[in-house]
Amino acid sequence: MLLAAGTLGGIFSTVVAIASLVTYPVLLALGVPPLSANMTNTVSLVLTGAGSVAGSKPELTGQLHLVLRLAVITALGGLTGAVVLLLAPASTFTAVAPVLIGVASLVLLIQPKITVLAPRPESGGTGWQPLAHVAGLFAVAVYVGYFGAAAGVMLLVVLTAMIAEPLVRVNAIKNAVSGAANCMAAICFAIFGSVRWLFVGPLAAGFLLGGWLGPKIARRVPAPTLRIIVSLCGIGLAARLGIIAYR
C-alpha cells in the first residue's frame, strides 16, 4: 500500500505539484498520528526530488548555477519551517492540518488561473522586485518544511515570476529547489522528530519511482483531470479531519 501510494504521490508531485494529499491520508489510515505522519511523509519525500531531477535532465541542462542559488534560499526556508513544527505542540498541528489541506486543495484546483496571473519576469528589473521574489520563495519554502501540501503550486507561481523560461523548464527547476527545502526539513525530523522508520522504506521507494516517472508523464499527458480529482479528494479529506479535530 505504501509503495503504491508513494509512486502515485511522486507522480502527482511532479505532474500536478501535489504529493501529500495522496500519501498523508494513507499514513493516517495506517494508524500513524498526524504529526508523526507529516514527518514520516517529509522524510520519505526526499527521494521524490532525487527522482524528479534524474528524470528532468533535458529541462535542467545549463541550469545548475541557477538551481543552486535558488536551492540555498529554499533550504533555509525548509529548515525554518521544520523548526517551527518541532517547537510547536502536536495539538497545534492536528488543529491546523485540516485548514492547510483544505486551502492546498483549493489552490491546486485553481492552479491554471494562478499560474496565468503570475507576473512574468521583466528584463532589467531592479529595486524591490528581486527582494520580493526572494522573500516569496523563502516563505513558500517555510511552508514546505512545515507541511507542504500544494507548495509546488505556490513555488511554481513564484518561480514563474522570477525565471524567463518555458513552463516545463520552470517546473523542473521547481522540483529541484523544492527537494532542497524538503531535504533540509527531513534532516531535522530524522534527528529530532518522531519518524515512523518502518514506513519510510516502501514509501520512499515509491516516491523515487514516481518522481522519476512524473516528468516523463508531464511531457505527454495533460493534467487537468488529475488535478480536479486530487483537489476534490483533498477537500473531502480536509472536511473529515476537521470534523475529527474540532468535534
mmCIF file of C-alpha atoms in Angstrom:
data_model
loop_
_atom_site.group_PDB
_atom_site.id
_atom_site.type_symbol
_atom_site.label_atom_id
_atom_site.label_comp_id
_atom_site.label_asym_id
_atom_site.label_seq_id
_atom_site.Cartn_x
_atom_site.Cartn_y
_atom_site.Cartn_z
ATOM 1 C CA MET A 1 0.000 0.000 0.000
ATOM 2 C CA LEU A 2 2.785 2.424 0.903
ATOM 3 C CA LEU A 3 4.761 1.595 -2.243
ATOM 4 C CA ALA A 4 1.704 2.255 -4.413
ATOM 5 C CA ALA A 5 0.824 5.438 -2.511
ATOM 6 C CA GLY A 6 4.400 6.692 -2.798
ATOM 7 C CA THR A 7 4.535 6.021 -6.537
ATOM 8 C CA LEU A 8 1.227 7.801 -7.108
ATOM 9 C CA GLY A 9 2.280 10.649 -4.828
ATOM 10 C CA GLY A 10 5.612 11.037 -6.620
ATOM 11 C CA ILE A 11 3.877 11.194 -9.994
ATOM 12 C CA PHE A 12 1.341 13.735 -8.744
ATOM 13 C CA SER A 13 4.127 15.758 -7.144
ATOM 14 C CA THR A 14 5.854 16.302 -10.471
ATOM 15 C CA VAL A 15 2.759 16.421 -12.730
ATOM 16 C CA VAL A 16 0.276 18.492 -10.690
ATOM 17 C CA ALA A 17 2.598 19.701 -7.889
ATOM 18 C CA ILE A 18 0.983 17.671 -5.112
ATOM 19 C CA ALA A 19 2.052 14.611 -3.141
ATOM 20 C CA SER A 20 0.982 14.971 0.479
ATOM 21 C CA LEU A 21 -2.723 14.868 -0.388
ATOM 22 C CA VAL A 22 -2.113 11.310 -1.627
ATOM 23 C CA THR A 23 0.308 9.893 0.938
ATOM 24 C CA TYR A 24 -0.604 11.753 4.138
ATOM 25 C CA PRO A 25 -4.117 10.213 4.387
ATOM 26 C CA VAL A 26 -2.673 6.743 3.711
ATOM 27 C CA LEU A 27 -0.349 7.142 6.704
ATOM 28 C CA LEU A 28 -3.293 8.313 8.822
ATOM 29 C CA ALA A 29 -5.305 5.291 7.674
ATOM 30 C CA LEU A 30 -2.464 3.043 8.872
ATOM 31 C CA GLY A 31 -2.808 4.500 12.352
ATOM 32 C CA VAL A 32 0.072 6.999 12.357
ATOM 33 C CA PRO A 33 -0.672 10.160 14.430
ATOM 34 C CA PRO A 34 -0.959 13.377 12.363
ATOM 35 C CA LEU A 35 2.320 14.990 13.428
ATOM 36 C CA SER A 36 4.309 11.788 13.025
ATOM 37 C CA ALA A 37 2.596 11.121 9.683
ATOM 38 C CA ASN A 38 3.677 14.539 8.443
ATOM 39 C CA MET A 39 7.300 13.966 9.496
ATOM 40 C CA THR A 40 7.365 10.458 8.044
ATOM 41 C CA ASN A 41 5.925 11.778 4.792
ATOM 42 C CA THR A 42 8.523 14.571 4.632
ATOM 43 C CA VAL A 43 11.466 12.207 5.179
ATOM 44 C CA SER A 44 10.126 9.831 2.526
ATOM 45 C CA LEU A 45 9.621 12.683 0.053
ATOM 46 C CA VAL A 46 13.361 13.317 -0.180
ATOM 47 C CA LEU A 47 13.652 10.681 -2.902
ATOM 48 C CA THR A 48 10.949 12.381 -4.986
ATOM 49 C CA GLY A 49 13.279 15.321 -5.521
ATOM 50 C CA ALA A 50 16.107 12.975 -6.460
ATOM 51 C CA GLY A 51 13.884 11.059 -8.854
ATOM 52 C CA SER A 52 12.432 14.168 -10.492
ATOM 53 C CA VAL A 53 15.898 15.678 -11.004
ATOM 54 C CA ALA A 54 17.083 12.431 -12.581
ATOM 55 C CA GLY A 55 14.025 12.398 -14.839
ATOM 56 C CA SER A 56 14.331 16.081 -15.802
ATOM 57 C CA LYS A 57 17.865 16.172 -17.189
ATOM 58 C CA PRO A 58 16.778 17.651 -20.564
ATOM 59 C CA GLU A 59 14.950 20.534 -18.836
ATOM 60 C CA LEU A 60 17.717 21.167 -16.272
ATOM 61 C CA THR A 61 20.587 21.268 -18.752
ATOM 62 C CA GLY A 62 22.510 24.520 -18.285
ATOM 63 C CA GLN A 63 20.527 25.488 -15.164
ATOM 64 C CA LEU A 64 22.936 24.226 -12.475
ATOM 65 C CA HIS A 65 24.068 27.627 -11.141
ATOM 66 C CA LEU A 66 20.508 28.979 -11.053
ATOM 67 C CA VAL A 67 19.212 25.887 -9.289
ATOM 68 C CA LEU A 68 21.999 26.037 -6.690
ATOM 69 C CA ARG A 69 21.326 29.726 -5.924
ATOM 70 C CA LEU A 70 17.614 29.137 -5.505
ATOM 71 C CA ALA A 71 18.204 25.924 -3.543
ATOM 72 C CA VAL A 72 20.142 27.835 -0.874
ATOM 73 C CA ILE A 73 17.075 30.022 -0.265
ATOM 74 C CA THR A 74 14.626 27.126 -0.200
ATOM 75 C CA ALA A 75 16.878 25.022 2.036
ATOM 76 C CA LEU A 76 16.956 27.816 4.630
ATOM 77 C CA GLY A 77 13.188 28.161 4.365
ATOM 78 C CA GLY A 78 12.665 24.416 4.770
ATOM 79 C CA LEU A 79 14.870 24.460 7.868
ATOM 80 C CA THR A 80 12.821 27.308 9.351
ATOM 81 C CA GLY A 81 9.531 25.529 8.725
ATOM 82 C CA ALA A 82 10.831 22.313 10.288
ATOM 83 C CA VAL A 83 11.999 24.170 13.403
ATOM 84 C CA VAL A 84 8.570 25.791 13.790
ATOM 85 C CA LEU A 85 6.882 22.390 13.507
ATOM 86 C CA LEU A 86 9.239 20.792 16.034
ATOM 87 C CA LEU A 87 8.813 23.585 18.594
ATOM 88 C CA ALA A 88 5.009 23.866 18.328
ATOM 89 C CA PRO A 89 2.760 21.491 20.330
ATOM 90 C CA ALA A 90 1.487 18.423 18.443
ATOM 91 C CA SER A 91 -2.089 19.556 19.125
ATOM 92 C CA THR A 92 -1.431 22.724 17.132
ATOM 93 C CA PHE A 93 -0.562 20.766 14.001
ATOM 94 C CA THR A 94 -3.587 18.489 14.462
ATOM 95 C CA ALA A 95 -5.829 21.559 14.575
ATOM 96 C CA VAL A 96 -4.127 23.340 11.672
ATOM 97 C CA ALA A 97 -3.768 20.344 9.304
ATOM 98 C CA PRO A 98 -7.407 20.307 8.067
ATOM 99 C CA VAL A 99 -7.168 24.006 7.214
ATOM 100 C CA LEU A 100 -3.853 23.545 5.400
ATOM 101 C CA ILE A 101 -5.206 20.596 3.406
ATOM 102 C CA GLY A 102 -8.396 22.474 2.505
ATOM 103 C CA VAL A 103 -6.514 25.576 1.362
ATOM 104 C CA ALA A 104 -3.984 23.436 -0.517
ATOM 105 C CA SER A 105 -6.784 21.610 -2.322
ATOM 106 C CA LEU A 106 -8.406 24.886 -3.383
ATOM 107 C CA VAL A 107 -5.042 26.266 -4.544
ATOM 108 C CA LEU A 108 -4.491 23.121 -6.595
ATOM 109 C CA LEU A 109 -7.987 23.386 -8.093
ATOM 110 C CA ILE A 110 -7.374 26.932 -9.381
ATOM 111 C CA GLN A 111 -3.742 26.318 -10.304
ATOM 112 C CA PRO A 112 -4.110 27.266 -14.010
ATOM 113 C CA LYS A 113 -5.624 30.665 -13.166
ATOM 114 C CA ILE A 114 -2.947 31.356 -10.555
ATOM 115 C CA THR A 115 -0.159 30.440 -12.975
ATOM 116 C CA VAL A 116 -1.607 32.609 -15.747
ATOM 117 C CA LEU A 117 -1.962 35.590 -13.411
ATOM 118 C CA ALA A 118 1.604 35.271 -12.127
ATOM 119 C CA PRO A 119 3.708 38.195 -13.360
ATOM 120 C CA ARG A 120 6.353 37.341 -15.920
ATOM 121 C CA PRO A 121 9.958 38.360 -15.221
ATOM 122 C CA GLU A 122 10.926 41.650 -16.843
ATOM 123 C CA SER A 123 14.349 42.229 -18.297
ATOM 124 C CA GLY A 124 16.365 44.753 -16.322
ATOM 125 C CA GLY A 125 14.049 44.631 -13.324
ATOM 126 C CA THR A 126 15.522 46.438 -10.313
ATOM 127 C CA GLY A 127 14.535 47.790 -6.946
ATOM 128 C CA TRP A 128 12.228 45.860 -4.663
ATOM 129 C CA GLN A 129 11.183 43.164 -7.139
ATOM 130 C CA PRO A 130 14.172 40.807 -6.655
ATOM 131 C CA LEU A 131 13.842 41.118 -2.871
ATOM 132 C CA ALA A 132 10.124 40.406 -3.098
ATOM 133 C CA HIS A 133 10.828 37.316 -5.203
ATOM 134 C CA VAL A 134 13.404 36.044 -2.706
ATOM 135 C CA ALA A 135 11.037 36.717 0.203
ATOM 136 C CA GLY A 136 8.210 34.906 -1.580
ATOM 137 C CA LEU A 137 10.439 31.929 -2.363
ATOM 138 C CA PHE A 138 11.642 31.766 1.246
ATOM 139 C CA ALA A 139 8.074 31.986 2.609
ATOM 140 C CA VAL A 140 6.855 29.113 0.435
ATOM 141 C CA ALA A 141 9.912 27.066 1.445
ATOM 142 C CA VAL A 142 8.996 27.624 5.112
ATOM 143 C CA TYR A 143 5.605 26.117 4.312
ATOM 144 C CA VAL A 144 7.339 23.179 2.595
ATOM 145 C CA GLY A 145 9.250 22.479 5.799
ATOM 146 C CA TYR A 146 6.127 22.787 7.941
ATOM 147 C CA PHE A 147 3.638 20.759 5.874
ATOM 148 C CA GLY A 148 3.985 21.382 2.158
ATOM 149 C CA ALA A 149 0.683 20.247 0.596
ATOM 150 C CA ALA A 150 0.293 22.127 -2.732
ATOM 151 C CA ALA A 151 3.529 24.013 -2.025
ATOM 152 C CA GLY A 152 4.606 23.014 -5.533
ATOM 153 C CA VAL A 153 1.820 25.184 -6.962
ATOM 154 C CA MET A 154 2.965 28.135 -4.874
ATOM 155 C CA LEU A 155 6.597 27.574 -5.833
ATOM 156 C CA LEU A 156 5.596 27.422 -9.487
ATOM 157 C CA VAL A 157 3.877 30.812 -9.199
ATOM 158 C CA VAL A 158 6.913 32.425 -7.539
ATOM 159 C CA LEU A 159 9.428 30.882 -9.936
ATOM 160 C CA THR A 160 7.324 31.840 -12.966
ATOM 161 C CA ALA A 161 7.707 35.464 -11.882
ATOM 162 C CA MET A 162 11.458 35.024 -11.385
ATOM 163 C CA ILE A 163 12.586 32.943 -14.367
ATOM 164 C CA ALA A 164 12.086 33.723 -18.060
ATOM 165 C CA GLU A 165 11.929 30.105 -19.225
ATOM 166 C CA PRO A 166 9.231 27.807 -20.676
ATOM 167 C CA LEU A 167 6.844 26.401 -18.078
ATOM 168 C CA VAL A 168 8.134 22.827 -18.437
ATOM 169 C CA ARG A 169 11.656 24.027 -17.544
ATOM 170 C CA VAL A 170 10.401 26.174 -14.649
ATOM 171 C CA ASN A 171 8.528 23.110 -13.384
ATOM 172 C CA ALA A 172 11.751 21.069 -13.446
ATOM 173 C CA ILE A 173 13.573 23.799 -11.510
ATOM 174 C CA LYS A 174 10.678 23.882 -9.058
ATOM 175 C CA ASN A 175 11.053 20.157 -8.415
ATOM 176 C CA ALA A 176 14.775 20.566 -7.731
ATOM 177 C CA VAL A 177 14.558 23.530 -5.329
ATOM 178 C CA SER A 178 11.537 22.053 -3.569
ATOM 179 C CA GLY A 179 13.645 18.963 -2.971
ATOM 180 C CA ALA A 180 16.280 21.123 -1.254
ATOM 181 C CA ALA A 181 13.707 22.541 1.192
ATOM 182 C CA ASN A 182 12.247 19.113 1.812
ATOM 183 C CA CYS A 183 15.683 17.563 2.354
ATOM 184 C CA MET A 184 16.631 20.126 4.990
ATOM 185 C CA ALA A 185 13.340 19.600 6.835
ATOM 186 C CA ALA A 186 13.768 15.827 6.606
ATOM 187 C CA ILE A 187 17.195 16.020 8.253
ATOM 188 C CA CYS A 188 15.679 17.939 11.175
ATOM 189 C CA PHE A 189 12.825 15.459 11.559
ATOM 190 C CA ALA A 190 15.169 12.477 11.305
ATOM 191 C CA ILE A 191 17.284 13.822 14.179
ATOM 192 C CA PHE A 192 14.709 15.481 16.433
ATOM 193 C CA GLY A 193 11.270 14.300 15.262
ATOM 194 C CA SER A 194 9.039 11.230 15.582
ATOM 195 C CA VAL A 195 9.534 9.451 12.256
ATOM 196 C CA ARG A 196 7.997 6.002 11.667
ATOM 197 C CA TRP A 197 11.047 4.477 10.004
ATOM 198 C CA LEU A 198 9.273 1.186 9.242
ATOM 199 C CA PHE A 199 7.063 3.089 6.803
ATOM 200 C CA VAL A 200 9.785 5.240 5.276
ATOM 201 C CA GLY A 201 11.389 2.497 3.130
ATOM 202 C CA PRO A 202 8.433 1.455 0.942
ATOM 203 C CA LEU A 203 7.027 4.988 0.809
ATOM 204 C CA ALA A 204 10.391 6.476 -0.217
ATOM 205 C CA ALA A 205 10.888 3.757 -2.851
ATOM 206 C CA GLY A 206 7.511 4.669 -4.318
ATOM 207 C CA PHE A 207 8.380 8.380 -4.246
ATOM 208 C CA LEU A 208 11.643 7.681 -6.058
ATOM 209 C CA LEU A 209 9.868 5.710 -8.779
ATOM 210 C CA GLY A 210 7.033 8.227 -9.053
ATOM 211 C CA GLY A 211 9.429 11.182 -9.104
ATOM 212 C CA TRP A 212 11.314 9.570 -11.974
ATOM 213 C CA LEU A 213 8.147 8.717 -13.925
ATOM 214 C CA GLY A 214 6.429 12.067 -13.283
ATOM 215 C CA PRO A 215 8.469 14.262 -15.685
ATOM 216 C CA LYS A 216 8.011 11.682 -18.449
ATOM 217 C CA ILE A 217 4.246 11.728 -17.890
ATOM 218 C CA ALA A 218 4.211 15.539 -17.638
ATOM 219 C CA ARG A 219 5.672 15.762 -21.154
ATOM 220 C CA ARG A 220 2.860 13.690 -22.654
ATOM 221 C CA VAL A 221 -0.287 13.689 -20.512
ATOM 222 C CA PRO A 222 -2.454 16.754 -19.743
ATOM 223 C CA ALA A 223 -3.012 17.171 -16.010
ATOM 224 C CA PRO A 224 -6.452 18.901 -15.611
ATOM 225 C CA THR A 225 -8.401 15.727 -14.827
ATOM 226 C CA LEU A 226 -5.843 14.530 -12.283
ATOM 227 C CA ARG A 227 -5.787 17.980 -10.695
ATOM 228 C CA ILE A 228 -9.567 18.082 -10.273
ATOM 229 C CA ILE A 229 -9.748 14.568 -8.815
ATOM 230 C CA VAL A 230 -6.968 15.181 -6.298
ATOM 231 C CA SER A 231 -8.420 18.574 -5.339
ATOM 232 C CA LEU A 232 -11.880 17.184 -4.623
ATOM 233 C CA CYS A 233 -10.424 14.286 -2.630
ATOM 234 C CA GLY A 234 -8.335 16.776 -0.665
ATOM 235 C CA ILE A 235 -11.361 18.899 0.170
ATOM 236 C CA GLY A 236 -13.170 15.779 1.373
ATOM 237 C CA LEU A 237 -10.174 14.777 3.475
ATOM 238 C CA ALA A 238 -9.961 18.274 4.998
ATOM 239 C CA ALA A 239 -13.640 18.123 5.951
ATOM 240 C CA ARG A 240 -13.233 14.688 7.546
ATOM 241 C CA LEU A 241 -10.122 15.670 9.511
ATOM 242 C CA GLY A 242 -11.799 18.921 10.535
ATOM 243 C CA ILE A 243 -14.768 17.034 11.975
ATOM 244 C CA ILE A 244 -12.426 14.758 13.939
ATOM 245 C CA ALA A 245 -10.194 17.603 15.162
ATOM 246 C CA TYR A 246 -12.890 20.099 16.140
ATOM 247 C CA ARG A 247 -15.724 17.954 17.471
#
